[in-house]
Coordinates of C-alpha atoms in Angstrom, one line a residue:
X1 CA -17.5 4.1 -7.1
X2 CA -15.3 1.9 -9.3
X3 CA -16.8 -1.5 -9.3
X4 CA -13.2 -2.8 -8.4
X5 CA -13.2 -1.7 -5.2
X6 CA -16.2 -3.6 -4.5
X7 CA -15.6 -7.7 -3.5
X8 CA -17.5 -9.9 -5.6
X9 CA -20.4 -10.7 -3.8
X10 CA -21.9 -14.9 -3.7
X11 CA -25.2 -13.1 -3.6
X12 CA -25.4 -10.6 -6.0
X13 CA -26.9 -13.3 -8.3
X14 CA -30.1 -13.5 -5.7
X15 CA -32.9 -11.4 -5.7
X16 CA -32.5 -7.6 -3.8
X17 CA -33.4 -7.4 -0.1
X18 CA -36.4 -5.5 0.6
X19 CA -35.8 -1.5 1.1
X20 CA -34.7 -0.6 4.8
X21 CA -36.9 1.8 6.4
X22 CA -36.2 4.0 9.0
X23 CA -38.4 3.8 12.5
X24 CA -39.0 6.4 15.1
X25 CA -37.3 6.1 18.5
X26 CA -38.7 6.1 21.8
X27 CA -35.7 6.4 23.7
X28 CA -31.9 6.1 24.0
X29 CA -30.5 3.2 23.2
X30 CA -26.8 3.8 23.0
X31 CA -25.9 2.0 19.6
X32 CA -23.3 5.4 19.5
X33 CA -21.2 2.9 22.4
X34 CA -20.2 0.7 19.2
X35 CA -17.6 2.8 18.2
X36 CA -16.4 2.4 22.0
X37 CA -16.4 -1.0 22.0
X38 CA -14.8 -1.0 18.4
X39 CA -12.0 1.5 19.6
X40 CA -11.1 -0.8 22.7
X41 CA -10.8 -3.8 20.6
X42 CA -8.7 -2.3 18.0
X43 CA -6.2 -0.8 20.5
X44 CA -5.9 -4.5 22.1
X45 CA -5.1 -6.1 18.8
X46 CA -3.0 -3.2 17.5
X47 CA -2.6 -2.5 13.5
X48 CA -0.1 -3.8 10.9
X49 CA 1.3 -1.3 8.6
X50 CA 3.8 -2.9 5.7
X51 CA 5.7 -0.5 3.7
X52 CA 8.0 -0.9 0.5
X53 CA 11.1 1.4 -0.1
X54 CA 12.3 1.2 -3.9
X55 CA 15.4 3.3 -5.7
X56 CA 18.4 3.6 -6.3
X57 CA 21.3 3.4 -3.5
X58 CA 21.9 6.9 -2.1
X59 CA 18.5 8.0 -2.1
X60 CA 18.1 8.6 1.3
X61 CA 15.5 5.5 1.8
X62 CA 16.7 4.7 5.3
X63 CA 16.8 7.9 6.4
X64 CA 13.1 8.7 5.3
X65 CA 11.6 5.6 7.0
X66 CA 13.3 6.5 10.5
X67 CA 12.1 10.3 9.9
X68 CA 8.5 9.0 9.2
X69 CA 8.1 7.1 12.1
X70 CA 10.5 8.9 14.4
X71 CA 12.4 5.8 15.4
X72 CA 15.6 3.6 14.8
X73 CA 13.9 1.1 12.1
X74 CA 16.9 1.0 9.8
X75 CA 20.5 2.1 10.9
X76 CA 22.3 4.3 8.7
X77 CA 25.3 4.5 7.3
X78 CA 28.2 6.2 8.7
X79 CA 29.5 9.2 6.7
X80 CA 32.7 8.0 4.8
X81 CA 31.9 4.5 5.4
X82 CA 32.0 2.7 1.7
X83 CA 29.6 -0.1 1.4
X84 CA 29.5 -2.4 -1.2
X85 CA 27.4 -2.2 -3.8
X86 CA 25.3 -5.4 -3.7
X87 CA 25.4 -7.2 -7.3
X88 CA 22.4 -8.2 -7.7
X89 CA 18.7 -6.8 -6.5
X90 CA 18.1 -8.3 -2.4
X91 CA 14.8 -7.4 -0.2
X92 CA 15.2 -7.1 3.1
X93 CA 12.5 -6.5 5.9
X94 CA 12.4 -5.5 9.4
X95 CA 9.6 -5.3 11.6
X96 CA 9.5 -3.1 14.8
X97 CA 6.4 -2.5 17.0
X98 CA 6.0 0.9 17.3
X99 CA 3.4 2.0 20.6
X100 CA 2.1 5.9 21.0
X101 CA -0.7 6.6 23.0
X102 CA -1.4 2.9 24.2
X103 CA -1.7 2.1 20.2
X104 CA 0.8 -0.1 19.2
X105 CA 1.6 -0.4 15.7
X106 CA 3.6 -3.5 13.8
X107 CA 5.4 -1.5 10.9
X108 CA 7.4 -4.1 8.9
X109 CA 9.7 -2.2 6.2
X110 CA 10.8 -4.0 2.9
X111 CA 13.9 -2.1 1.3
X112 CA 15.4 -3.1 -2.2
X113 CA 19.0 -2.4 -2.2
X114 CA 20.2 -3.0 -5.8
X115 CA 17.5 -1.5 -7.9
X116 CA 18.7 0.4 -10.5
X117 CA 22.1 0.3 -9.7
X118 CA 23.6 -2.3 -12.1
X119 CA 24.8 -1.6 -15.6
X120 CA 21.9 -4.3 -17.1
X121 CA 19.0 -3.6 -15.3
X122 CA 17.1 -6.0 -17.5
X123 CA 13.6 -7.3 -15.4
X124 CA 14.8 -6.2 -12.3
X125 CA 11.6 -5.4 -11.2
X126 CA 11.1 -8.7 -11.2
X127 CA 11.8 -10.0 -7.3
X128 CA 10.0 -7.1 -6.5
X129 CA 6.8 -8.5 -7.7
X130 CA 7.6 -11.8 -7.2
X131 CA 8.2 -10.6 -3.8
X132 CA 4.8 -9.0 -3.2
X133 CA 2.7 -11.6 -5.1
X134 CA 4.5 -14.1 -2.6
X135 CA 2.9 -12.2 0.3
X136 CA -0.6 -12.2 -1.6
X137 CA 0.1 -16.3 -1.8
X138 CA 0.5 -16.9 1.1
X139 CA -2.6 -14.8 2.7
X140 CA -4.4 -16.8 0.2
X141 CA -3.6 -20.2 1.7
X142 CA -4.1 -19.4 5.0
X143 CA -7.3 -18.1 3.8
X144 CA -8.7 -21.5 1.9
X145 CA -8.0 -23.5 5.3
X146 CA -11.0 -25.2 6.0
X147 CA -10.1 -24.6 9.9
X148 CA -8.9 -20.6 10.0
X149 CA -7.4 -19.0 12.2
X150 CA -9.1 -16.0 14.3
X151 CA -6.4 -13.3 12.7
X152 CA -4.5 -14.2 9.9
X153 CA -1.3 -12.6 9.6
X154 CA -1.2 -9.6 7.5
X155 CA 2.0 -9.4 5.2
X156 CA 1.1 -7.4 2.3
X157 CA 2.3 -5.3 1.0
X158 CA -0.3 -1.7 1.6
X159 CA 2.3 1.0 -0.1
X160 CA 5.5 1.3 -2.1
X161 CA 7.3 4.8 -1.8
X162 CA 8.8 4.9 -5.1
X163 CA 11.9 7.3 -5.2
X164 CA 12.9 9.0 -8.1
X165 CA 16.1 10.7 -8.0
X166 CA 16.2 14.6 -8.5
X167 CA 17.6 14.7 -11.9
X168 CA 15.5 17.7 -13.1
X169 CA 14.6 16.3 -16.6
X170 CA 11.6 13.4 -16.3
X171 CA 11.1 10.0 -15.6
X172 CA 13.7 7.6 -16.9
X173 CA 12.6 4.7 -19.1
X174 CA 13.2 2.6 -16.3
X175 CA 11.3 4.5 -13.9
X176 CA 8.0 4.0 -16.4
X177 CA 8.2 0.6 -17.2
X178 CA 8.8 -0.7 -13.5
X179 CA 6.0 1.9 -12.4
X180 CA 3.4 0.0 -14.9
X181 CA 3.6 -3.1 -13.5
X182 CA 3.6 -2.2 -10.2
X183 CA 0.9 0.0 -9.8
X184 CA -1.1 -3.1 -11.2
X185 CA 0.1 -4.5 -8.0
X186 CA 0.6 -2.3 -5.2
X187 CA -0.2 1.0 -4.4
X188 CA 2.4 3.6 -4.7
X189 CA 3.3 6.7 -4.1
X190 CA 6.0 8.4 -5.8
X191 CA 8.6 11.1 -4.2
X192 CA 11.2 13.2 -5.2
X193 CA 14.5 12.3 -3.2
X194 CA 16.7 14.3 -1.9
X195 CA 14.4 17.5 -3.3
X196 CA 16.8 19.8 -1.1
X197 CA 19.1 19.6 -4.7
X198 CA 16.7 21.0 -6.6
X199 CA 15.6 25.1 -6.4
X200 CA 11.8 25.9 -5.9
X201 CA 11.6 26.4 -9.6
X202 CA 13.3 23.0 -10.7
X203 CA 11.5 21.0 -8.3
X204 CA 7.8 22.5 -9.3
X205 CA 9.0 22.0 -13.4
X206 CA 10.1 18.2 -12.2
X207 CA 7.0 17.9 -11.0
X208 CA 4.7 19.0 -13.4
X209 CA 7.3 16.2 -16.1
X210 CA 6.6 13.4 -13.6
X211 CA 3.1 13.9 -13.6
X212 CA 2.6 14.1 -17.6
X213 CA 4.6 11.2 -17.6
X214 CA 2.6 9.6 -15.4
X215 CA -0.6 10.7 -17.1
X216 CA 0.8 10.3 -21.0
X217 CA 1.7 6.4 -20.0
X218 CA -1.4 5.9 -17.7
X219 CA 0.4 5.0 -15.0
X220 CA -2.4 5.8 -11.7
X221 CA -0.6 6.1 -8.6
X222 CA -2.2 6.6 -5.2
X223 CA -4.5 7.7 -4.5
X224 CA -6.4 6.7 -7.5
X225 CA -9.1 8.7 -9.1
X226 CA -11.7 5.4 -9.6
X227 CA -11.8 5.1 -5.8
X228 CA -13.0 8.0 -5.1
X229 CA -16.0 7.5 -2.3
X230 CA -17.4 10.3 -1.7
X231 CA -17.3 14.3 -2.4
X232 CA -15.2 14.8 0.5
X233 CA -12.6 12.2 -0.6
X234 CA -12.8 13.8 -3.8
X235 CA -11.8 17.1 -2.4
X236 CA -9.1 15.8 -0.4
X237 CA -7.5 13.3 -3.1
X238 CA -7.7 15.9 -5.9
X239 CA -5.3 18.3 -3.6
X240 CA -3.0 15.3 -2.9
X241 CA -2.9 14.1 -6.3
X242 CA -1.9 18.0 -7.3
X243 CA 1.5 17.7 -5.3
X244 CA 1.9 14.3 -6.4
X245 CA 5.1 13.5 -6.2
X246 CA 6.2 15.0 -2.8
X247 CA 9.3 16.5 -3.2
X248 CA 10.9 15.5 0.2
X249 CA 13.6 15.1 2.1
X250 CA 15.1 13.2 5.2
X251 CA 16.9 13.4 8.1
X252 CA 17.1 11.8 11.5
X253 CA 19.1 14.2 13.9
X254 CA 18.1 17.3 15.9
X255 CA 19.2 20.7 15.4
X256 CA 18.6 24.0 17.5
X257 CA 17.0 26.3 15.2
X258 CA 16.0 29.5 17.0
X259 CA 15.4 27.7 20.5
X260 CA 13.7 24.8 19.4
X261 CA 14.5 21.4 18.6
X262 CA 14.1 20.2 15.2
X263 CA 14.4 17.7 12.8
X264 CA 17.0 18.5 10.0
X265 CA 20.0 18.6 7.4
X266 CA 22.7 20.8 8.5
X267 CA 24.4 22.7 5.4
X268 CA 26.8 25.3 4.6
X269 CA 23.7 27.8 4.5
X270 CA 21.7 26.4 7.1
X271 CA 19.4 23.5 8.2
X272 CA 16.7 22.1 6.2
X273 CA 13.6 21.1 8.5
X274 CA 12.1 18.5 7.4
X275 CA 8.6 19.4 9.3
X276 CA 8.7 23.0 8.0
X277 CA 6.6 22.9 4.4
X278 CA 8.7 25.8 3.2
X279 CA 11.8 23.2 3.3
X280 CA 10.4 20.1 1.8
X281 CA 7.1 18.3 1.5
X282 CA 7.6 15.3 4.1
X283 CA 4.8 16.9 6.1
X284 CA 2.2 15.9 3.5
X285 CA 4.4 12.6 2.4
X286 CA 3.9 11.4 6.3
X287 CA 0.1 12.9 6.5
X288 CA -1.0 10.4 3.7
X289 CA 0.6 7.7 4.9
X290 CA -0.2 7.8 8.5
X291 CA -2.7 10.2 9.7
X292 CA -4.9 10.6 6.9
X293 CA -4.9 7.5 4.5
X294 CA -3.4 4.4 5.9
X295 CA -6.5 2.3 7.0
X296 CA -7.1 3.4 3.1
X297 CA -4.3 2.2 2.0
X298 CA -4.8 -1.3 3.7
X299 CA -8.6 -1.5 2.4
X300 CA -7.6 -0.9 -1.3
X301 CA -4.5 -3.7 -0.8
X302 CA -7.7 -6.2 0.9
X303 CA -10.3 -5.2 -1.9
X304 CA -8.9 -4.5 -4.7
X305 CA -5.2 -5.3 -5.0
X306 CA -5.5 -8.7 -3.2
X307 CA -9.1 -9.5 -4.6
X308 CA -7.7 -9.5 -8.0
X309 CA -4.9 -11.5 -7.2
X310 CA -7.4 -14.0 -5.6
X311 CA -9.3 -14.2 -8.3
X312 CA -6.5 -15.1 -11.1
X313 CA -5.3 -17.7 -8.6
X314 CA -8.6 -19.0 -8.1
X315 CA -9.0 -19.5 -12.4
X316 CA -5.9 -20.9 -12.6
X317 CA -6.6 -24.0 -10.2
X318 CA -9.6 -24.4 -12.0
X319 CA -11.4 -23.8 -9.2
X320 CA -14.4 -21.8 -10.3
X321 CA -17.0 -23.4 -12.2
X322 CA -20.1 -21.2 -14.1
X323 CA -22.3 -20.4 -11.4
X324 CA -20.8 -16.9 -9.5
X325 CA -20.1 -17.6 -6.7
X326 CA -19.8 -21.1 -6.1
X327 CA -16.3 -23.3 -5.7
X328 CA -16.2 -26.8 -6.6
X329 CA -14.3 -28.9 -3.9
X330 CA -14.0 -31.8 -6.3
X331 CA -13.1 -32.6 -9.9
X332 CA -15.9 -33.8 -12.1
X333 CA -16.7 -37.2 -12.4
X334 CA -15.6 -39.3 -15.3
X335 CA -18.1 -40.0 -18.0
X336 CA -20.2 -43.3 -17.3
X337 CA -19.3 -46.5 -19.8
X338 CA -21.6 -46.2 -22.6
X339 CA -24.7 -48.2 -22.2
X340 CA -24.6 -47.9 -18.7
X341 CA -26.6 -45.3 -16.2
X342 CA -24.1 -42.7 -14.2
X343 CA -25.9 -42.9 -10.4
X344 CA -26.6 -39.6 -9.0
X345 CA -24.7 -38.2 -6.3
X346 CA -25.0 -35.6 -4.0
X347 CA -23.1 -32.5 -5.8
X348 CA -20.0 -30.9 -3.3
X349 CA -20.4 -27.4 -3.4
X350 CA -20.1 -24.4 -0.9
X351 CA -20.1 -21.2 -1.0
X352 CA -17.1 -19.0 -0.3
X353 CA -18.3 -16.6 2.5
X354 CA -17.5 -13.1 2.4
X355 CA -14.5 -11.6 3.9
X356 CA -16.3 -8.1 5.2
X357 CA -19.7 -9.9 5.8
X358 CA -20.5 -7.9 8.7
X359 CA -20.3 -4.5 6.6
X360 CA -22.9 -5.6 4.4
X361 CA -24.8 -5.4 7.4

């Protein structure tokens, strides 16, 4: 595993625990009721889930997020209707609670109208990481409080659905520098929009451009390759990262296909299901992001994404001294007067504690 994806540690300086053995039991004990207690506490606090549309107007980003999560979250335009084009780059965000099951989930959905769509397009990437870095900030000083509270909000940013628009040809130049920076940032996952423009052919050849792009320009999207667990997350990633980007498309009305009820684009020729993988890809697109991966998703944004954030912040203020590990609450002293003898004083240190302390154990 990619020592990234691993927290610093205050102890890794000490010396290593002694081996843990393994003893024979007696009995039943019923440490298996763990994960029942774990289950009942998770579906009283519920889960937060924040997602990031970015492209281009016309994309069909709306639309994808109310097909995802089979609910009203943004309200689309009317057919016909003209908006105007917003001049410069605004994030907006909306947050629903979504319940299914007695699990209640608090999406909150960040949309970029503007991106891409002026004629100088110059940095405008930039309130979009300014955006998510401002999330990472303020995380951060709830989390130095010296009194804490029990949950701190959660409103970073855990995946960007980057959409490229079907053009057939490759990435454009502004697609790969934005993608750089924010893959240093965020993770993201890429999709084709609007893929039901494309023929089978032209959207596999897309493909197979976006992801030598990608690769020529080392650009790692999610999920990435260094953080890897396991065999079996190796297995399952390597087939995701194959169709990487989903070519997908969106739509938020029902259609009778047949006799049943269906989610779908009505055309000339037909209706596209979105649910049916021999229309599009949104099966797999909504698989990764909610049945599959996003408690992933949300551990890479804590450990690795966030953690490195942290840890520039925390070198900036000066706040780490030589000794890993350790933060100095207060500046150093000023030199004593020559001739004279500095008294000692007691030295104010503490150690940070560990976020995930209790999976160590």
């Amino acid at each position: 595993m990619d020592p990234l994806r691993q927290s610093p540690s205050p102890s890794s300086s000490r010396a290593s625990s002694p081996r843990t053995l393994s003893c024979e039991r007696l009995g039943y004990v019923g440490i298996e009721a763990v994960l029942d207690q774990l289950k009942i506490k998770a579906m009283k606090m519920g889960f937060e889930f924040n997602i990031m549309v970015v492209g281009q107007s016309g994309l069909g980003k709306s639309t994808m997020v109310n097909t995802l999560f089979k609910s009203k979250i943004w309200k689309s335009t009317m057919p016909g209707l003209r908006v105007p084009m917003p001049q410069t780059l605004q994030l907006h965000s909306v947050t629903h609670v979504i319940e299914e099951n007695g699990v209640k989930l608090k999406l909150t959905v960040t949309d970029t109208p503007g991106f891409g769509d002026q004629i100088n397009n110059d940095k405008c990437w930039d309130p979009i990481l300014g955006y998510i870095n401002e999330q990472y900030e303020r995380y951060l000083q709830e989390e130095i409080l010296i009194t804490r509270q029990r949950h701190i909000p959660d409103t970073r940013v855990h995946c960007c659905i980057y959409f490229v628009p079907p053009t057939g040809h490759c990435l454009r130049p502004l697609d790969l520098e934005f993608l750089q920076r924010l893959c240093r940032a965020v993770n993201v996952v890429p999709v084709i929009a609007r893929a039901d423009s494309l023929t089978i052919e032209e959207r596999e050849a897309f493909r197979h451009r976006i992801q030598d792009d990608l690769k020529t320009h080392s650009i790692e999207v999610y999920p990435q390759k260094s953080f890897d667990e396991d065999v079996n997350d190796k297995i399952l990633n390597s087939k995701i990262r194959e169709r990487i980007p989903f070519a997908v498309v969106g739509a938020d009305r029902e259609h009778m296909v047949n006799g049943r009820c269906v989610l779908g684009r009505k055309t000339k020729w037909g209706i596209i299901e979105v649910e049916n993988m021999a229309h599009c890809e949104f099966p797999l697109l909504r698989d990764l992001l909610i049945r599959s991966h996003l408690q992933d998703l949300k551990d890479i944004t804590h450990n690795v994404h966030y953690e490195n954030y942290r840890i520039i912040r925390l070198k900036e203020s000066h706040a780490l001294p030589q000794g890993p590990g350790w933060v100095n609450l207060a500046p150093a002293p000023p030199p004593a007067p020559t001739g004279t003898r500095a008294s000692p004083g007691p030295a104010k240190m503490c150690r940070w504690a560990e976020d995930n302390s209790d999976e160590d154990f």
